[in-house]
Coordinates of C-alpha atoms and ligand atoms in Angstrom, one line a residue:
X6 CA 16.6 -29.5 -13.0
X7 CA 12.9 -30.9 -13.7
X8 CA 10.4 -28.0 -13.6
X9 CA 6.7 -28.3 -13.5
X10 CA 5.8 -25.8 -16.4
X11 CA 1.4 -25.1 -17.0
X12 CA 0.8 -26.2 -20.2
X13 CA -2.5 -25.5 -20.1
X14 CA -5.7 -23.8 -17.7
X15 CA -9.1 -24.2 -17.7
X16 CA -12.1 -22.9 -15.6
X17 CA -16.2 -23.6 -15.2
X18 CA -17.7 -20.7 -13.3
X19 CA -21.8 -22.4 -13.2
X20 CA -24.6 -20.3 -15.0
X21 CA -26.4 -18.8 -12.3
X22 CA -25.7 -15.2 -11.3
X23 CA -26.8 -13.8 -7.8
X24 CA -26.1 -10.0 -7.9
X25 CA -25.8 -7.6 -5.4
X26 CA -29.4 -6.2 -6.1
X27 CA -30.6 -10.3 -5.9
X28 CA -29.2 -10.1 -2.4
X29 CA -31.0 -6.8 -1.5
X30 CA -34.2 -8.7 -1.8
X31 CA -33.6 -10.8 0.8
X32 CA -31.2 -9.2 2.8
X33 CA -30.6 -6.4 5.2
X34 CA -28.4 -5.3 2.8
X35 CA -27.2 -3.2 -0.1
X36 CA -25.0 -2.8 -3.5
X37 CA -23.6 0.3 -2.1
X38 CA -22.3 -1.4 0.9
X39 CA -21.2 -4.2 -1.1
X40 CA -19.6 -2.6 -3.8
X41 CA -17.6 -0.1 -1.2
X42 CA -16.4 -2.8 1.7
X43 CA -15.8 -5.6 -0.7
X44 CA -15.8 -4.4 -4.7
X45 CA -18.3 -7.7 -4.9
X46 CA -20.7 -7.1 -7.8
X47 CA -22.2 -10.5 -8.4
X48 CA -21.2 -13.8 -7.8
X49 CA -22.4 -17.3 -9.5
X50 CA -23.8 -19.9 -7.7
X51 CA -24.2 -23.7 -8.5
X52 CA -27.4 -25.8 -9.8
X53 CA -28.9 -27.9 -7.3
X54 CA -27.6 -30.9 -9.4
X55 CA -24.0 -29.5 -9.6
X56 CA -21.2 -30.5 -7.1
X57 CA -17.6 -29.7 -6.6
X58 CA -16.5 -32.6 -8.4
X59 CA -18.5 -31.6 -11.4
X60 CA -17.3 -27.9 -11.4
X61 CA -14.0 -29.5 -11.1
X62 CA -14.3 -32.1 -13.9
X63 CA -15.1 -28.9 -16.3
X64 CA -12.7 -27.5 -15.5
X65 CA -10.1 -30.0 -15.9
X66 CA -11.2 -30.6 -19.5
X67 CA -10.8 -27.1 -20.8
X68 CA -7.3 -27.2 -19.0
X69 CA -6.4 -30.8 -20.8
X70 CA -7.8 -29.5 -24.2
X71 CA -5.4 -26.3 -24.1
X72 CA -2.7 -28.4 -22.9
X73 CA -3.0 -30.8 -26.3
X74 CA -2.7 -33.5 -23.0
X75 CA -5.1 -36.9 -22.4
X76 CA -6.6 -37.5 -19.9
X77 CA -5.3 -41.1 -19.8
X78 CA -1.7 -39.2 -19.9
X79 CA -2.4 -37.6 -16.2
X80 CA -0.2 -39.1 -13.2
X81 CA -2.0 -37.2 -10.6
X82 CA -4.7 -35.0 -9.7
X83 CA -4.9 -33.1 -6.6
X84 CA -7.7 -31.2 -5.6
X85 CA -7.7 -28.0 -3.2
X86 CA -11.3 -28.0 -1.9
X87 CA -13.2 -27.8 1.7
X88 CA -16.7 -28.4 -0.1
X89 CA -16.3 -32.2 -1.5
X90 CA -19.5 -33.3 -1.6
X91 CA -18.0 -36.2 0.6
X92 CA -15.6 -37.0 3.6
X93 CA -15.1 -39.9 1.7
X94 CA -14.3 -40.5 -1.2
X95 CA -12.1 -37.4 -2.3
X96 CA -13.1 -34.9 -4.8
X97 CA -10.1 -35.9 -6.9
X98 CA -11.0 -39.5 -7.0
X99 CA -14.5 -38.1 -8.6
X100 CA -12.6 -36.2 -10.8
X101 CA -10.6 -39.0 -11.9
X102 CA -13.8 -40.7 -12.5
X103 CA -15.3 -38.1 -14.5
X104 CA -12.3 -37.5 -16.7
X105 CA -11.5 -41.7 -17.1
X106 CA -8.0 -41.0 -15.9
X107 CA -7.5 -44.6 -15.4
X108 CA -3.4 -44.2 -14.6
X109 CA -3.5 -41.4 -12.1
X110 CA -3.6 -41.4 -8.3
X111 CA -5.4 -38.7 -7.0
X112 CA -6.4 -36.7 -3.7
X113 CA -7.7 -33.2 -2.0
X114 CA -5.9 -31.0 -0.2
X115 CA -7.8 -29.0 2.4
X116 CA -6.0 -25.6 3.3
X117 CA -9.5 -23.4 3.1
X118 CA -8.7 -20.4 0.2
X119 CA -5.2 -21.4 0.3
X120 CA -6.0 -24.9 -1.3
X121 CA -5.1 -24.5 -4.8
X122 CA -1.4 -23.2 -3.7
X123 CA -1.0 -25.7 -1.1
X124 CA -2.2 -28.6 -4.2
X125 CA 0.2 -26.8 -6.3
X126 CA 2.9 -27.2 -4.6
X127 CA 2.3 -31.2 -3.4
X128 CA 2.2 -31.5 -7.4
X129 CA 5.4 -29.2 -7.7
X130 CA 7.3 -31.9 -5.7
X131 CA 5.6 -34.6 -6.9
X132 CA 7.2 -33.4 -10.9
X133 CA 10.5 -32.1 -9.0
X134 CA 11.4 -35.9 -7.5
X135 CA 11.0 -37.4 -11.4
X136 CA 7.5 -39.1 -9.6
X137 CA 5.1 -37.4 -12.0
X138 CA 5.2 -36.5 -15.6
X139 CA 2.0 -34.8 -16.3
X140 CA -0.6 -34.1 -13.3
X141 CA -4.0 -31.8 -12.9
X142 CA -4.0 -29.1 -9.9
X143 CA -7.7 -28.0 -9.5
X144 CA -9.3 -25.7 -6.7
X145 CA -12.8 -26.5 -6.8
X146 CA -15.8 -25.3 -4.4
X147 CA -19.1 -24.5 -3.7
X148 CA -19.4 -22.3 -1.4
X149 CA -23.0 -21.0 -1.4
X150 CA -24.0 -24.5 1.0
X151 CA -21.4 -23.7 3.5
X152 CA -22.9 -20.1 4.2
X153 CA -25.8 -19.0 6.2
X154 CA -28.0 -17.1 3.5
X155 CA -29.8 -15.5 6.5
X156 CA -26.4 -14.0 7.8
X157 CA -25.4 -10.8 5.8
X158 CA -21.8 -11.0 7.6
X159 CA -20.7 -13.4 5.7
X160 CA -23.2 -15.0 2.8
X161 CA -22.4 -11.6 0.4
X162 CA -18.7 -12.4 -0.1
X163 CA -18.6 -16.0 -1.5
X164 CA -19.6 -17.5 -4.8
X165 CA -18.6 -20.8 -6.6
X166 CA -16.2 -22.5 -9.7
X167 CA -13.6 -24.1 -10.3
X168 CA -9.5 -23.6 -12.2
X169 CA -7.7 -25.8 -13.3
X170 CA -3.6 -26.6 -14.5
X171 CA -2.3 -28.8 -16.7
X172 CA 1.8 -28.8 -15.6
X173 CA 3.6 -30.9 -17.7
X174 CA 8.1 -31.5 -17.0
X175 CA 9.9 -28.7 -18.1
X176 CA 14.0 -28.8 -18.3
X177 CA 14.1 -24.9 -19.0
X178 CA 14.3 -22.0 -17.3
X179 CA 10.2 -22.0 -17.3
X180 CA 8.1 -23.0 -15.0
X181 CA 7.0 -23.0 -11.6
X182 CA 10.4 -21.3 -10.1
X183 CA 8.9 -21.9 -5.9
X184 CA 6.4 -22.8 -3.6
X185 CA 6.2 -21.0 0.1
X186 CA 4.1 -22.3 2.7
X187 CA 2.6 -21.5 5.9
X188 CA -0.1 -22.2 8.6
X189 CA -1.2 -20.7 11.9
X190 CA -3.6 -22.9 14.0
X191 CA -4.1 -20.8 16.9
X192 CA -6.1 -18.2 14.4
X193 CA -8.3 -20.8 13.8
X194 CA -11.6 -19.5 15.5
X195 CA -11.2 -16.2 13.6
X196 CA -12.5 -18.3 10.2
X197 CA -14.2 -21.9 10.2
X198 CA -17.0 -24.1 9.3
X199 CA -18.3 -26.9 12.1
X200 CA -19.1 -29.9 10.3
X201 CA -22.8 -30.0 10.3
X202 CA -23.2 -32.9 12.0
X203 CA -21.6 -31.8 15.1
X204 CA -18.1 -33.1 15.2
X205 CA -15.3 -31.1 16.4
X206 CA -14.6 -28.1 18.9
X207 CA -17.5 -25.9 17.1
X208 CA -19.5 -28.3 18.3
X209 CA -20.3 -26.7 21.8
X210 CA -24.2 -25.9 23.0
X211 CA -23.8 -22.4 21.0
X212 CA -23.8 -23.6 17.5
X213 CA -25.8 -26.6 18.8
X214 CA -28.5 -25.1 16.3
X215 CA -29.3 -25.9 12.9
X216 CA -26.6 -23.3 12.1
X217 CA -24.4 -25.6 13.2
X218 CA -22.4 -26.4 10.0
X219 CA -22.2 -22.4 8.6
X220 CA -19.3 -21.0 7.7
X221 CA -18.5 -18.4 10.8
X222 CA -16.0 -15.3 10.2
X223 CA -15.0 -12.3 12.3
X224 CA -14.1 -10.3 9.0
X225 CA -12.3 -7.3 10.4
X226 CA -9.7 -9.0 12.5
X227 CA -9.3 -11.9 8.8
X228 CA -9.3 -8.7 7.1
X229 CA -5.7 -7.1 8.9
X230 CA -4.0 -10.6 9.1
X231 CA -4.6 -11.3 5.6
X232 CA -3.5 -8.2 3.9
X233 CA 0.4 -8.6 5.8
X234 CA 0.9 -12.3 5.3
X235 CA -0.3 -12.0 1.3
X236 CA 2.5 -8.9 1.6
X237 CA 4.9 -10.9 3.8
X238 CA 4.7 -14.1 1.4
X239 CA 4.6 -12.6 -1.9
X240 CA 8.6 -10.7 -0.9
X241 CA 9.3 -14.4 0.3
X242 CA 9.4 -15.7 -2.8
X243 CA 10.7 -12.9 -4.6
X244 CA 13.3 -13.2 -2.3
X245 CA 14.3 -16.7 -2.2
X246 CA 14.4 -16.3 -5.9
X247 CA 16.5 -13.2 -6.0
X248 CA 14.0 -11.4 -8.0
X249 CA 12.7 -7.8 -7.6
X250 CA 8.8 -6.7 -7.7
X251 CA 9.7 -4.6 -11.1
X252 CA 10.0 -8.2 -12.5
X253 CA 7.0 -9.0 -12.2
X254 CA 4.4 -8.7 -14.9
X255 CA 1.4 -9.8 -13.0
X256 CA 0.5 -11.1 -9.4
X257 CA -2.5 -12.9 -8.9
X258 CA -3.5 -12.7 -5.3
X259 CA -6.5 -14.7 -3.7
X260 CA -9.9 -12.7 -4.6
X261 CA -11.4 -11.9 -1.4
X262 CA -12.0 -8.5 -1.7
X263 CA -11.2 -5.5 -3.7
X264 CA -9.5 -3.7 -0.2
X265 CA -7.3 -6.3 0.4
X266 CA -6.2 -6.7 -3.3
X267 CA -5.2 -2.9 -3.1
X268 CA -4.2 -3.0 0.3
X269 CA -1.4 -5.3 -1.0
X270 CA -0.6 -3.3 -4.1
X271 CA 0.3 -0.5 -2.0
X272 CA 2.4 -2.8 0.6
X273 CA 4.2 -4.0 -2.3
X274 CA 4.6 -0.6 -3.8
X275 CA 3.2 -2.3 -7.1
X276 CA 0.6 -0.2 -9.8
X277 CA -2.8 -1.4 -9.7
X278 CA -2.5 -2.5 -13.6
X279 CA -0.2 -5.0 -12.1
X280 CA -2.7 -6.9 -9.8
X281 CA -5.2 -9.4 -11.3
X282 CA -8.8 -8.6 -10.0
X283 CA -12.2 -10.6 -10.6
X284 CA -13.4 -10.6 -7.8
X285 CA -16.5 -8.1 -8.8
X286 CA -17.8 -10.4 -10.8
X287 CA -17.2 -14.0 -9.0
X288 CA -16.8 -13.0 -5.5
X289 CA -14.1 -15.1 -3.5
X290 CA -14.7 -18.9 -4.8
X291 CA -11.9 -20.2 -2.2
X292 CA -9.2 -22.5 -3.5
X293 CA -11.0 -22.0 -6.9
X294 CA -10.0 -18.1 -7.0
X295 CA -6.7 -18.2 -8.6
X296 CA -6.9 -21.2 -11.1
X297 CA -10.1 -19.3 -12.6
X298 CA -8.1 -16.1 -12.5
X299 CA -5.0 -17.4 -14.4
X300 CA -7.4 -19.1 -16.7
X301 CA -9.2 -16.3 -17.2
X302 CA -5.9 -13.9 -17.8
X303 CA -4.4 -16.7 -20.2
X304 CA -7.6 -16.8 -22.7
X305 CA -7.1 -12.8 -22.4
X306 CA -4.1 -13.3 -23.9
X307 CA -2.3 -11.2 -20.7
X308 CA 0.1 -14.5 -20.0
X309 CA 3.4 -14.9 -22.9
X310 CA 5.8 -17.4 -22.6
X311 CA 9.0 -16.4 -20.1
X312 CA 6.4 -13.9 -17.8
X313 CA 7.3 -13.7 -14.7
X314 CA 3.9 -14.2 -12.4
X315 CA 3.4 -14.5 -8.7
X316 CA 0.6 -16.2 -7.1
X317 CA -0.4 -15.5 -3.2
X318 CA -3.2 -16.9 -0.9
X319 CA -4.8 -16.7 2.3
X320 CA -7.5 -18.5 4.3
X321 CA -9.4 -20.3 7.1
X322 CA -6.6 -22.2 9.5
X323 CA -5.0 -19.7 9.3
X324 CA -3.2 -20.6 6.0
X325 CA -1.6 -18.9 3.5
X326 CA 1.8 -19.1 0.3
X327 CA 2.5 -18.2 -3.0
X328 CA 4.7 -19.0 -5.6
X329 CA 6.4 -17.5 -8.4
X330 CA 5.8 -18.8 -11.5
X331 CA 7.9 -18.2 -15.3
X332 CA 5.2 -19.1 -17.8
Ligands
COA23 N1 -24.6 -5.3 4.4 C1 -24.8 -4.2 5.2 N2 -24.2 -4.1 6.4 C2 -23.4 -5.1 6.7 C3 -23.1 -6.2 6.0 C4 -23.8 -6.3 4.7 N3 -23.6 -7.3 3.9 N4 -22.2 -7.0 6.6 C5 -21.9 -6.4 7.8 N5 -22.6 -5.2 7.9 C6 -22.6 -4.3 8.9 C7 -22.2 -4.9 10.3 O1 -23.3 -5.5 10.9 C8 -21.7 -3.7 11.0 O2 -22.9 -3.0 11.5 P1 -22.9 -2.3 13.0 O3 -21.7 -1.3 13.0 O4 -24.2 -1.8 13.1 O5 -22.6 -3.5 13.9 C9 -21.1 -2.8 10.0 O6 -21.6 -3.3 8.7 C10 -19.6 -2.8 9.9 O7 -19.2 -4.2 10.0 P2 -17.7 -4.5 9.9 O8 -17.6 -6.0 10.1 O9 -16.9 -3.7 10.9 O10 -17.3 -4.1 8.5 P3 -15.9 -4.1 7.7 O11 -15.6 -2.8 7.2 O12 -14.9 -4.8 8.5 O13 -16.3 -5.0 6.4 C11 -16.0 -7.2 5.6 C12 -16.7 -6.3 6.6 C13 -16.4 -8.6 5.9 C14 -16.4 -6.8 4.2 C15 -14.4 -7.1 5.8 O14 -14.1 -7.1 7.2 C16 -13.7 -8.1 5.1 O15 -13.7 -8.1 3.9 N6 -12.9 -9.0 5.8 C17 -12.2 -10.0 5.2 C18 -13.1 -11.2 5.0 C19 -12.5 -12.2 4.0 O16 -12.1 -11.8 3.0 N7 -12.5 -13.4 4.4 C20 -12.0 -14.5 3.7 C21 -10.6 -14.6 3.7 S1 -10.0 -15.9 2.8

């Protein structure tokens, strides 16, 4: 059976740091409150002159130049991102562009934080049906244009990168073992962005404002949802692979916040040295949050050959999956 095994990860996080004390300044806000609802320290925030595709395009190089692969050796690229910096073309096109990967086809997935999983596993099938030999599954985004900076509810938990994996065919027992997904549109108005310009149901006289195109979030009720169906969706595919959570060496769920992270160690009855966090110091980066935390575990040197790793995401939609990974 053809296996899509990560061969290599890569991640571009941009220079500038916005910390909780930056915020204060501005803000009817402070660290304190930060630090205990969220566990947000500081989060980076892209140059004027940087877009998703170039935060992606980094990214994708440091995963090819781990992975010993070309970028004229890619099949695909597919990008998890809601913050292209057009409808048209697609942030994976740029990226292809960017990297001169002249043989791949390439496209974005948009599935809010849940991007990168839901990418991963289009690319998963792709390798699975013999289609693809080598592909690159980014999450890329830039959050700080989609928030209202005036708007404490919401502008404090979001920062901007991007990950990326280089998954190569794999005929052993490594690899990416299964993908689980799942969406929820009737959640939808708990956790969305209008498009600026006015299209679509946000577009009623309310948000008729130059607010229009700001991301909008009723946090406590996202807050309850998400910490059950990262739970629910993590023993899914522990399940369907007949593995138990003493299996697992590491689980990398979606940084949104510190609570939720131990909110689903305790659901899963796992020890917090288990549970992959960065979210202090990059704040949730959307589909970008687990590609720069496997990157950033792998150059640690926390990932060997053979672990067994689970991966779990939730966002706007609602959306949310995870999949189990031997690395
Ligand atoms: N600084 C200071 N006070 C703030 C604040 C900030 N940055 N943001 C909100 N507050 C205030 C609120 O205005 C409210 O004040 P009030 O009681 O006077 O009205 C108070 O803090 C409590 O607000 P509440 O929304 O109930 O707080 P909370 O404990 O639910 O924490 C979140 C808010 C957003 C941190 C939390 O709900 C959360 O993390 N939700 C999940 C969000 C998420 O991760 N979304 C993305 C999923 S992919």
């Amino acid at each position: 059976m053809i296996r899509a095994r990560v061969a290599g990860t890569g991640s571009y996080i941009p220079e500038k740091v916005l910390t909780n004390l930056d915020l204060e300044k501005f803000l009817d806000t402070s660290d304190e409150w930060i630090v205990t609802r969220t566990g947000i320290r500081e989060r980076h925030i892209a140059a004027v002159d940087e877009n998703t595709s170039d935060l992606a395009s980094e990214a994708a190089r440091q995963a090819l130049q781990m992975a010993g692969v070309g970028a004229e050796e890619i099949d695909l690229i597919v990008v998890g991102t809601v913050t292209g910096e057009f409808n048209f073309p697609s942030t994976a096109c740029l990226v292809q562009k960017n990297l001169n990967a002249r043989r791949a086809f390439a496209f974005d997935v948009s599935a809010a934080c849940s991007g990168f999983l839901f990418a991963l596993s289009n690319a998963v099938n792709y390798h699975r049906s013999g289609a693809v030999k080598r592909s690159l599954v980014i999450g890329a985004e830039v959050m700080s244009r989609t928030v209202d900076w005036k708007d404490r509810n919401t502008c404090v938990l979001f920062g901007d990168g991007a990950g990326a994996l280089v998954l190569v065919n794999d005929e052993s027992e490594r690899g990416i073992l299964s993908t689980h997904l799942h969406t929820d549109g009737s959640f939808w108005e708990l956790l969305f962005q209008p498009r600026p310009s006015g299209w679509g149901p946000g577009a009623s006289a309310e948000h008729a404002t130059q607010e229009m195109g700001f991301l909008k979030m009723q946090g406590n009720e996202v807050f309850k949802v998400a910490v059950k169906l990262l739970s629910d969706v993590a023993l899914e595919a522990l399940a369907a692979n007949g593995l138990t959570r003493d299996e697992l060496k590491l689980i990398f769920p979606h940084q949104a916040n510190k609570r939720i992270l131990d909110a689903i160690g305790k659901r899963l009855g796992l020890s917090a040295d288990k549970i992959f966090v960065n979210v202090d110091r990059v704040a949730n980066t959307s589909s970008a949050s687990i590609p720069i935390a496997l990157d950033e575990a792998n150059r640690q040197g926390l990932l060997a050959p053979q672990d067994l790793i689970l991966i779990n995401a939730f966002g706007g939609g609602f959306t949310w999956g995870s999949a189990l990974i031997r690395w």
